[in-house]
Coordinates of C-alpha atoms and ligand atoms in Angstrom, one line a residue:
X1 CA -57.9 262.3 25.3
X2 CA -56.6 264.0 22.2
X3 CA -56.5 262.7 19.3
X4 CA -54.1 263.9 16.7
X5 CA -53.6 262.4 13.6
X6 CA -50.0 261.5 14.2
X7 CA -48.9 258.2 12.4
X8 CA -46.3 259.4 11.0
X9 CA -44.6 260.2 13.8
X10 CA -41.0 261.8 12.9
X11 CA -41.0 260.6 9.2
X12 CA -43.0 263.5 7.9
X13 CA -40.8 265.9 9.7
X14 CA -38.1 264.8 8.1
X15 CA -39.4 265.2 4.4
X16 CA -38.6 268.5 3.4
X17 CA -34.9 268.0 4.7
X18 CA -34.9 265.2 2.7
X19 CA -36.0 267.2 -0.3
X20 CA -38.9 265.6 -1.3
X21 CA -42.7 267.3 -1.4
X22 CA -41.1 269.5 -4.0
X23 CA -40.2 270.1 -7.7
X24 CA -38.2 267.4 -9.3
X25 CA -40.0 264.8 -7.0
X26 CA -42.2 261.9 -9.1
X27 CA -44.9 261.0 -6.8
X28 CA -44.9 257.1 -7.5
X29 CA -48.1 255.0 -8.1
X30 CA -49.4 252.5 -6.0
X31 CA -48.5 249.4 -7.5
X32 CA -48.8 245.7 -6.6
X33 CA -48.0 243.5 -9.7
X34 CA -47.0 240.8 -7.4
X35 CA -50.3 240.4 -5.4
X36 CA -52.2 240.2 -8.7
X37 CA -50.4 237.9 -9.9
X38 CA -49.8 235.5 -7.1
X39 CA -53.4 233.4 -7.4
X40 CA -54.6 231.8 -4.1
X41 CA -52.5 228.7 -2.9
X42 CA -51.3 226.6 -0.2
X43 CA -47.6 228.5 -0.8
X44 CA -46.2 231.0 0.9
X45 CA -44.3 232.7 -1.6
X46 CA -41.4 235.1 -0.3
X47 CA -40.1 238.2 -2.5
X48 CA -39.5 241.4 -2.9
X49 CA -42.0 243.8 -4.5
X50 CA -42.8 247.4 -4.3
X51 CA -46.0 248.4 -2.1
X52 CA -47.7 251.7 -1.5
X53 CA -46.9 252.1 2.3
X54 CA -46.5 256.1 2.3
X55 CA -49.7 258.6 1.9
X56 CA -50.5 259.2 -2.2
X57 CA -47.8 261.0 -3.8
X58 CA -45.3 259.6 -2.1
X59 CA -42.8 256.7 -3.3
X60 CA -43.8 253.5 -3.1
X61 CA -41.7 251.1 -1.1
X62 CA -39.7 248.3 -1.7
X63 CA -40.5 245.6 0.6
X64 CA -39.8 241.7 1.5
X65 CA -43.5 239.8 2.0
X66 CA -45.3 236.6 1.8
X67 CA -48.3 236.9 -1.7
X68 CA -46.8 240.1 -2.6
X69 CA -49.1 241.2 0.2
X70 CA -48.1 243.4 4.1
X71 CA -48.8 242.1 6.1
X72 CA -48.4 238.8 4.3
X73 CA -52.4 236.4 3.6
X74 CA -54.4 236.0 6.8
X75 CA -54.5 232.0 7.7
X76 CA -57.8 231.7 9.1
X77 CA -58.4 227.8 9.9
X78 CA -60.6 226.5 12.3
X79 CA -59.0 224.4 15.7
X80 CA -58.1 220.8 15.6
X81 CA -57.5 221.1 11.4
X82 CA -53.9 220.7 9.8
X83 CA -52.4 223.5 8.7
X84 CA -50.1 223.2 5.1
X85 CA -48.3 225.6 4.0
X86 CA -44.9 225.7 1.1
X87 CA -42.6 228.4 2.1
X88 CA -40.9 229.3 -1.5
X89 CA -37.9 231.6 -0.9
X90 CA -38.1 233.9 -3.6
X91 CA -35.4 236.3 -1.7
X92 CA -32.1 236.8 -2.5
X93 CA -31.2 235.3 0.9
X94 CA -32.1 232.2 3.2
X95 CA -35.4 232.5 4.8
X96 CA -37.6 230.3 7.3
X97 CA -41.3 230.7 8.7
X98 CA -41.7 230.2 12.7
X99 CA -45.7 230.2 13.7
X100 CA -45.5 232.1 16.4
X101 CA -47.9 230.9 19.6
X102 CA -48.6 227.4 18.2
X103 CA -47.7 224.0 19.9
X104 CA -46.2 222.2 17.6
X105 CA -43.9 219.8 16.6
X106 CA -40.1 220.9 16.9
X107 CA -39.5 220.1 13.3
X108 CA -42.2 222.7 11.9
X109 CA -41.0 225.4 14.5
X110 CA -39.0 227.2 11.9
X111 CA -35.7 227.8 13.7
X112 CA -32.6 227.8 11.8
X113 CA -29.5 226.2 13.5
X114 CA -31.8 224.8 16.8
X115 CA -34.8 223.0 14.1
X116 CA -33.9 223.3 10.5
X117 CA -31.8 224.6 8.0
X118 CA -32.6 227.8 6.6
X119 CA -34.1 227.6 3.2
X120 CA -32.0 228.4 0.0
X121 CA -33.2 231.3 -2.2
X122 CA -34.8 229.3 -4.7
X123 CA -35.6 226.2 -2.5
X124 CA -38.8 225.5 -0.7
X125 CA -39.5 223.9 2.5
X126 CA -43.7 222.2 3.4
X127 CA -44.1 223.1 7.0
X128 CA -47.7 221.1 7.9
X129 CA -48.6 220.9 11.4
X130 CA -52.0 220.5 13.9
X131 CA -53.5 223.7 15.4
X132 CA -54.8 222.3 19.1
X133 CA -55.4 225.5 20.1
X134 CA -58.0 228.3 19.6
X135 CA -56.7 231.9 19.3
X136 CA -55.0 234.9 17.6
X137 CA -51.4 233.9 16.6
X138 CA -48.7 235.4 13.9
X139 CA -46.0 233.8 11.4
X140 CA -42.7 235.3 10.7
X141 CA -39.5 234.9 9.0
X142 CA -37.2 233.5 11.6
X143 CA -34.2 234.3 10.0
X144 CA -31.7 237.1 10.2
X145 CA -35.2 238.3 11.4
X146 CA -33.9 241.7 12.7
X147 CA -33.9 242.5 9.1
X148 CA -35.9 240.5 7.1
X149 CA -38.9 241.4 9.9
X150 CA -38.5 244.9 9.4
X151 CA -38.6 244.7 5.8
X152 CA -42.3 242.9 6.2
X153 CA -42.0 239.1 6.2
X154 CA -45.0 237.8 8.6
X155 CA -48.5 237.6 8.8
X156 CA -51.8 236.8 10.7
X157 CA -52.4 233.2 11.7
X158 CA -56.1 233.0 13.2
X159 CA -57.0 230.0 14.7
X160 CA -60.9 229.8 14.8
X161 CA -63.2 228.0 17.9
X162 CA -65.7 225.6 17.0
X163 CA -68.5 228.4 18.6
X164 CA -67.3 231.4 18.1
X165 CA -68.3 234.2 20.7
X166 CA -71.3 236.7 19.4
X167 CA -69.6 239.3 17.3
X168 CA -71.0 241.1 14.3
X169 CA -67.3 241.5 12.7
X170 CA -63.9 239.5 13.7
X171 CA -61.3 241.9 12.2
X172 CA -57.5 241.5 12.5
X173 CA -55.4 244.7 13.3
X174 CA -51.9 244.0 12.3
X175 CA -49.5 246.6 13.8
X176 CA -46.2 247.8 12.6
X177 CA -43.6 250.7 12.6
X178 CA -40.9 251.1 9.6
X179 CA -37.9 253.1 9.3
X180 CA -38.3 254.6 5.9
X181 CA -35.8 257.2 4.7
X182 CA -37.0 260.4 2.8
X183 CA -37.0 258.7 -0.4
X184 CA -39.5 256.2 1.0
X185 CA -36.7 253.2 1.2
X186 CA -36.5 250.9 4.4
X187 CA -33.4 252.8 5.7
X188 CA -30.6 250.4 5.8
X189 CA -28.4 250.1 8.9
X190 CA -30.0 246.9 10.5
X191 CA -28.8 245.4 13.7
X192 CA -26.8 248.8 13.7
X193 CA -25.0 249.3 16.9
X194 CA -26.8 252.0 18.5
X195 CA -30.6 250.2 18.5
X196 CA -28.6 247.2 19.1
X197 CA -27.7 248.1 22.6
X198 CA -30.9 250.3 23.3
X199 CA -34.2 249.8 22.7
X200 CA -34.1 248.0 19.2
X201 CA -34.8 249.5 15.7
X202 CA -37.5 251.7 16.3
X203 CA -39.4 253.0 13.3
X204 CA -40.9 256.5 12.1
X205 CA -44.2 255.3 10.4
X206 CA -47.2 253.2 11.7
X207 CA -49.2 251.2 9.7
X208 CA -52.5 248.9 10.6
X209 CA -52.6 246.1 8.1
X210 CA -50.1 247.7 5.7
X211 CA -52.2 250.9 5.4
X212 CA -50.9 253.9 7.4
X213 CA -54.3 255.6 7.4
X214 CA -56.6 252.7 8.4
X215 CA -60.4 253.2 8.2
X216 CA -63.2 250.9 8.3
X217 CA -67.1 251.5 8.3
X218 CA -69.2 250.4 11.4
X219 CA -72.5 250.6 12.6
X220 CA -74.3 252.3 15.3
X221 CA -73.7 249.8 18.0
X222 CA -71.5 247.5 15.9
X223 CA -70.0 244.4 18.3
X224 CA -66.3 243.9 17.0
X225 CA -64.2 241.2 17.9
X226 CA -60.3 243.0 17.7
X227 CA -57.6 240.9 17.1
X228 CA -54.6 243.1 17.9
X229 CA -51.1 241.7 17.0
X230 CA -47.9 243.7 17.4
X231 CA -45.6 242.8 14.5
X232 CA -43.1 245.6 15.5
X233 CA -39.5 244.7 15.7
X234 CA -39.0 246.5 19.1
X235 CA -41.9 249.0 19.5
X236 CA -44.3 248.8 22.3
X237 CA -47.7 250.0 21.5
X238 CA -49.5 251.1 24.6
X239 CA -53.2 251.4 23.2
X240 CA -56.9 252.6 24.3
X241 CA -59.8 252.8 23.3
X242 CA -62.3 255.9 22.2
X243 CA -65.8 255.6 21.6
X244 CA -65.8 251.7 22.0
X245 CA -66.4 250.1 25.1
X246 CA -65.5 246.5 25.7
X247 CA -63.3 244.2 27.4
X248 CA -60.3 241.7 26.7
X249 CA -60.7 238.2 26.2
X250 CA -57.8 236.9 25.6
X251 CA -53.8 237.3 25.6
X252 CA -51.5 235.9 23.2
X253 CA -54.1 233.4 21.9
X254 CA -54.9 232.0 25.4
X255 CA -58.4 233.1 26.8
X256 CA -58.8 234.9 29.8
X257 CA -60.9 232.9 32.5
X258 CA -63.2 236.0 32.5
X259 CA -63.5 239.2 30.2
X260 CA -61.7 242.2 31.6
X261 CA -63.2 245.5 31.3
X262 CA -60.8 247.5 28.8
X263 CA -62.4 250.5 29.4
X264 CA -60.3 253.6 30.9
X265 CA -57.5 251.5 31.1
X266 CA -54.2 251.6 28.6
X267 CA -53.5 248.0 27.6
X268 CA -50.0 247.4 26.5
X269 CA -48.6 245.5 23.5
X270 CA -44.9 244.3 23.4
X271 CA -43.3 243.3 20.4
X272 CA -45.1 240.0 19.5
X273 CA -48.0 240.1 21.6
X274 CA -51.4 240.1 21.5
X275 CA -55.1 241.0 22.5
X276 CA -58.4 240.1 21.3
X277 CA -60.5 242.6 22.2
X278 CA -64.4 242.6 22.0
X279 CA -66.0 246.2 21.9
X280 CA -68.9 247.6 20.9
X281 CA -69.4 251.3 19.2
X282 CA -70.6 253.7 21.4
X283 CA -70.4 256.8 18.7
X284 CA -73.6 257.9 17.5
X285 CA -73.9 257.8 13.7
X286 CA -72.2 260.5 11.9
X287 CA -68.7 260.1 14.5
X288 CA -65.7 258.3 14.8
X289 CA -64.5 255.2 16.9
X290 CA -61.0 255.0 17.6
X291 CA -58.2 252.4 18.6
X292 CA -55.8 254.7 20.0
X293 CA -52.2 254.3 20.4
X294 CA -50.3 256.6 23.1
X295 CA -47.0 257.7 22.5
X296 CA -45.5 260.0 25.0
X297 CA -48.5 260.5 26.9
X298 CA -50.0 261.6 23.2
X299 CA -53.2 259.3 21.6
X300 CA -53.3 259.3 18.0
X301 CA -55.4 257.4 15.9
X302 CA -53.9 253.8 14.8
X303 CA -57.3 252.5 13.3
X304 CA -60.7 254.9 12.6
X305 CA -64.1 253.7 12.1
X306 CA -66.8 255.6 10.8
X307 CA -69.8 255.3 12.4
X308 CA -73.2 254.8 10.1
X309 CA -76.6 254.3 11.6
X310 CA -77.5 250.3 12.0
X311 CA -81.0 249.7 11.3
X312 CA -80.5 246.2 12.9
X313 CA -78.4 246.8 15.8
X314 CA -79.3 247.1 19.3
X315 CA -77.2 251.2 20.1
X316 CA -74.7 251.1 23.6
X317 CA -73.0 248.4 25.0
X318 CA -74.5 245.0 24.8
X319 CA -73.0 243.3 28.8
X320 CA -69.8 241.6 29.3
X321 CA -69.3 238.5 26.8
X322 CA -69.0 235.2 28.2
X323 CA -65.8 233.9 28.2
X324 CA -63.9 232.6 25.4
X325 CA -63.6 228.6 25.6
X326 CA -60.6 227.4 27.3
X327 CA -57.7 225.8 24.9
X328 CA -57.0 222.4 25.5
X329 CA -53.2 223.5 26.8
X330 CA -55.2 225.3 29.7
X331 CA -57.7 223.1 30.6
X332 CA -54.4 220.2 30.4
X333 CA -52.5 222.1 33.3
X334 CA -55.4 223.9 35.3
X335 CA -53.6 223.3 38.5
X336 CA -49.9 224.4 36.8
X337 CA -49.1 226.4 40.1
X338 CA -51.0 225.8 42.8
X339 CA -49.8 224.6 45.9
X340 CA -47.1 222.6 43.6
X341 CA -43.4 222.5 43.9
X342 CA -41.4 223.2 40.7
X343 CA -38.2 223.2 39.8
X344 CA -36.6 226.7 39.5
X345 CA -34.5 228.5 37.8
X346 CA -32.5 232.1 37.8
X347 CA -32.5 234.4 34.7
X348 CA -30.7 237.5 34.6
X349 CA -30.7 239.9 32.0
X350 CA -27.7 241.5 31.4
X351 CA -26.3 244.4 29.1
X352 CA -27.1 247.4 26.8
X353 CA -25.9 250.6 26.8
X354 CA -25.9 252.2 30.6
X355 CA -25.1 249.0 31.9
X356 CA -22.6 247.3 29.3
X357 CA -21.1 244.2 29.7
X358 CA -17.9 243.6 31.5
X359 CA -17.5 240.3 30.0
X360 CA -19.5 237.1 29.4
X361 CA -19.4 233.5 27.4
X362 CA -20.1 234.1 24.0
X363 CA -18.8 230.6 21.9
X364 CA -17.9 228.3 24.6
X365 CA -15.3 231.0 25.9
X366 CA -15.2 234.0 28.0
X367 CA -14.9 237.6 26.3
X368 CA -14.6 241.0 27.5
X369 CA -16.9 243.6 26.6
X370 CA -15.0 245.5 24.2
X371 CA -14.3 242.3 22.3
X372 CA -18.3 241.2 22.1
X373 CA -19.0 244.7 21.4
X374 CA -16.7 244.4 18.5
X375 CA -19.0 241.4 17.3
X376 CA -22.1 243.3 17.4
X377 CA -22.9 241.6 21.1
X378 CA -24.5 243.4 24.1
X379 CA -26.9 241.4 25.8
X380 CA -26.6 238.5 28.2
X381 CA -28.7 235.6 29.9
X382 CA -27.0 234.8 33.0
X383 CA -23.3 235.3 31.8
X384 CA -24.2 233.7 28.5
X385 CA -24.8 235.1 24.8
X386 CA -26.3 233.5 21.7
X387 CA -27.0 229.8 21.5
X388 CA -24.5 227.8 24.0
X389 CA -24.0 224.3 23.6
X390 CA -25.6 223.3 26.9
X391 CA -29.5 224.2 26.9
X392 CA -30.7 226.9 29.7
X393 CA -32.9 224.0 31.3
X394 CA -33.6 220.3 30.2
X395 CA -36.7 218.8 31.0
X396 CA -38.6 215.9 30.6
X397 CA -42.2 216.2 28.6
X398 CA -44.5 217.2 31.4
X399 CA -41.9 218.2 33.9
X400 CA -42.6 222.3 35.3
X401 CA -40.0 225.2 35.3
X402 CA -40.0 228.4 36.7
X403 CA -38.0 230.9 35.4
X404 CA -37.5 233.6 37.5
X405 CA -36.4 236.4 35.5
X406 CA -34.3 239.8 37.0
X407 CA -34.1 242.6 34.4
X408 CA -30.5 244.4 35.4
X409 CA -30.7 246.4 32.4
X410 CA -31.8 249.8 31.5
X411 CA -34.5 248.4 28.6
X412 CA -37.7 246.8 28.6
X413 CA -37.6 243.2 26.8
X414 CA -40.3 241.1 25.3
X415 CA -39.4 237.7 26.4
X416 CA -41.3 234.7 24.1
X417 CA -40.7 231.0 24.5
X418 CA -41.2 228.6 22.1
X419 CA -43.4 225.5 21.8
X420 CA -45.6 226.2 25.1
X421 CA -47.6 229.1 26.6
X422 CA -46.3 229.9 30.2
X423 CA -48.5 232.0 33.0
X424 CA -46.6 234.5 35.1
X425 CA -46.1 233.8 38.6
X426 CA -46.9 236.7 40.6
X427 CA -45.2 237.7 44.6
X428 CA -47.6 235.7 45.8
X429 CA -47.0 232.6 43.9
X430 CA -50.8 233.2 42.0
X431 CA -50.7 232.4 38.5
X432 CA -51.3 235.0 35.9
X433 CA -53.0 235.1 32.6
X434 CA -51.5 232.3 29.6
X435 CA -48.9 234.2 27.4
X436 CA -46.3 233.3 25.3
X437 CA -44.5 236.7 25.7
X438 CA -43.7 239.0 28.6
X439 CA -43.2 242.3 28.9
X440 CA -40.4 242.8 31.3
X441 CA -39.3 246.7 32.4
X442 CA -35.9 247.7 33.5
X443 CA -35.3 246.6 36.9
X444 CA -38.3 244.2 37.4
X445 CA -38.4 240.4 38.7
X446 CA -40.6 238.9 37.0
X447 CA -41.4 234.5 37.0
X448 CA -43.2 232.5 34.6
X449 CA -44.0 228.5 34.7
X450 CA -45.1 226.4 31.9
X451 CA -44.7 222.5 31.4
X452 CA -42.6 221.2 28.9
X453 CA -45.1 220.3 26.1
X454 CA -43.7 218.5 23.2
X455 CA -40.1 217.1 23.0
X456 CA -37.0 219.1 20.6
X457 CA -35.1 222.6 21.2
X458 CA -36.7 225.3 22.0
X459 CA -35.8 229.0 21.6
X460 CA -36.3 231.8 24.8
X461 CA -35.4 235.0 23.4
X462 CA -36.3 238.6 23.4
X463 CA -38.5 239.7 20.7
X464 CA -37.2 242.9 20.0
X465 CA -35.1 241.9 17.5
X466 CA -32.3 243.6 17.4
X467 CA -31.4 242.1 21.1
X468 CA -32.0 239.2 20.2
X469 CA -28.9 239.6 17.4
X470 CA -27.1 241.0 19.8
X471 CA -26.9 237.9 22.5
X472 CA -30.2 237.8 24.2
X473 CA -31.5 233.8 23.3
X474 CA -30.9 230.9 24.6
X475 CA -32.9 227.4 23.8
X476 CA -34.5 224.8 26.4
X477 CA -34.3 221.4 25.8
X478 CA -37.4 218.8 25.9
X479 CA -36.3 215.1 25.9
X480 CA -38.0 212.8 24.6
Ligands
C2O501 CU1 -42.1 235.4 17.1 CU2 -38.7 233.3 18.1 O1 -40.4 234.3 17.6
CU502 CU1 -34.7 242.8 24.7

């Protein structure tokens, strides 16, 4: 495979037109007064601050983040504690955090309209809540999220196991696109019609953990555990690996009953989705070991590691891991589908450009296409857009659902459920891996199943933002 160092993708194209890279231009310092001056605490502070997310020489951008940091401070906290946290909205607009992946109570699930109201500029709101289970998880403004996402508001959430499996490094890869105009700016135009009704706002620039160049040091034979999380409004990162060899151990979070080889293979992250990875360098000293992201049919470099001789370390791959520990949600429901009979339900998703609504329900009445077009809406679930007064399902707490989705639409969507993991039901009724977002391509059927976990409102939406703006979410009801 070649790798070209391509990050920028059409951004640095675009730079001369835009006039900068020549006389009159003032490359801008990185600078990051905020994250100096935000000391370690409990709080979540959210404002806007400049950060240096171009190359040197280059303006810095103006972001929205958590710390004064992009991403925003990794939570690392082992399984079973409490997690604390004061979201302080230091924007100019309402904000909210949702914890992405984690059971937990509806009240802490940081939906505004469906669990809370959205938190005031100037206000604060203590979200405090039990991690039960073990994994890689994320936290992310859940408001007007289209565009508060895309200007940088989330972060890692690591939930560690009691025995964590043998690996010399645990390292989290954050991914991200932006859209930055020539001057460096976020380009404005969010939720903007045309992404709306295709494939989301898709951005021009890459970055791993805020840096658009990541590199890290390794040894010789170095065993990393990866922890890859796709913060990307609506990009899908299809990804390999070069000069590591290892396998994947765990989805969303959720372990895998047995490692997978990843090797040779292209492993595919939707927007919101995850994979821990655990690999171990296979360069000699002196080379490179890549994470490689594809992009038509092209691998360039999203994260290089520079390979050093290890004194200590045993060279070539070490054997398959063990498994990662089963999470309590799994080993809960190990029979979820077998041989059981469930209540089932229909999806369809409906919409976007190709295949544009003739009508649907959008506010408790029916509206033709032009008319939700006019309102910025495209998408549908089953004849329905936005949030309608009647849940999609309501269950019972331990009661099963299937949902069996149909994709009539022209676009891939990342569909993520709140509260619970799910497993996808395959042809043959044979459950798949745990996963609290699926990747759905145009014209697939796809089913998942989960048991309703903990009683409130849930939201089901597409996690490419913009579609979810634009109709596609709905909400499940757990009674109590
Ligand atoms: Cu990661 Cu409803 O969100
Ligand atoms: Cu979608």
């Amino acid at each position: 495979m070649s790798i070209t160092r391509r990050k920028l993708l059409g951004w640095a194209a675009a730079l001369p037109a835009a006039g900068l890279g020549t006389a009159g231009f003032t490359p801008l310092r990185a600078q990051d007064r905020t994250a100096a001056a935000v000391a370690e605490s409990d709080d979540l502070r959210a404002s806007v601050f400049s950060r240096q997310l171009a190359p040197e020489g280059y303006p810095a951008t103006e972001v929205w983040g958590y710390n004064g940091a992009i991403p925003g401070p990794e939570i690392r906290q082992p399984q079973g504690s409490r997690l604390r946290r004061r979201l302080v909205n230091g924007l100019p607009e309402p904000s909210s955090i949702h914890w992405h992946g984690i059971r937990l109570e509806n009240g802490m699930d940081g939906v505004p309209g469906l669990t809370q109201e959205p938190v005031a500029p100037g206000e604060s709101f203590d979200y405090g809540f039990d991690l039960p289970d073990a994994g890689t998880y994320w936290y992310h403004t859940h408001n007007r999220s289209y565009e508060q996402m895309a200007r940088g508001l989330f972060g890692p959430l690591i939930v560690t196991e009691a025995e964590p499996p043998e690996a010399d490094t645990d390292l989290v890869l954050f991914l991200d696109d932006w859209r930055l105009g020539g001057d460096g700016t976020i380009a404005a135009g969010f939720g903007a019609a045309h992404d709306a009704a295709h494939a989301g706002r898709l951005g021009n620039f890459i970055t791993v953990n805020g840096a658009f160049d990541f590199r890290r040091k390794v040894q010789q034979g170095e065993r990393l555990r990866l922890r890859v999380i796709n913060g990307a409004t609506s990009r899908i990162f299809p990804l390999a690996l070069d000069a590591m060899a290892g396998w994947i151990v765990a989805f969303d979070g959720m372990p895998l009953a047995g490692p997978e080889s990843a090797d040779g293979r292209a492993i595919v992250l939707g927007p919101a989705q995850r994979v821990d990875l655990i690999v171990d360098v296979t360069a000699e000293a002196g080379e490179q070991a890549t994470l490689v992201g594809i992009e038509r049919g092209q691998g360039f470099a999203l994260a290089s590691f520079d390979v050093a001789s290890g004194k200590d370390l045993a060279r070539g791959p070490r054997g398959a891991p063990l498994p990662l520990p089963a999470n309590p949600l799994q080993l809960r429901h190990p029979a979820l589908v077998a041989g059981k009979e469930m209540r089932r339900q229909e999806m369809l998703l409906q919409g976007g450009a190709m295949r544009a609504l003739q009508s649907a329900s959008y506010q408790g009445r029916r509206q033709d296409g032009q008319a939700l077009a006019d309102q910025g809406k495209y998408w549908a679930f089953s004849d329905v857009i936005g949030l309608p007064e009647a849940p999609f399902a309501r269950l019972s707490p331990g009661e099963t659902l299937r949902i069996d989705m149909v994709n009539d639409t022209a676009f891939a969507h990342a569909m993520h459920l709140h509260g619970t993991h799910f497993r996808e039901i395959d042809a043959e009724g044979a459950p798949g891996p745990w996963r609290d977002t699926l990747l759905i391509d145009p014209d697939e059927r796809r089913s998942i199943a989960f048991v309703a976990d903990q009683p409130g409102n849930w939201l089901f939406h597409c996690h490419m933002l913009a579609h979810q703006e634009a109709g596609m979410k709905t909400w499940i009801e757990v009674t109590a």
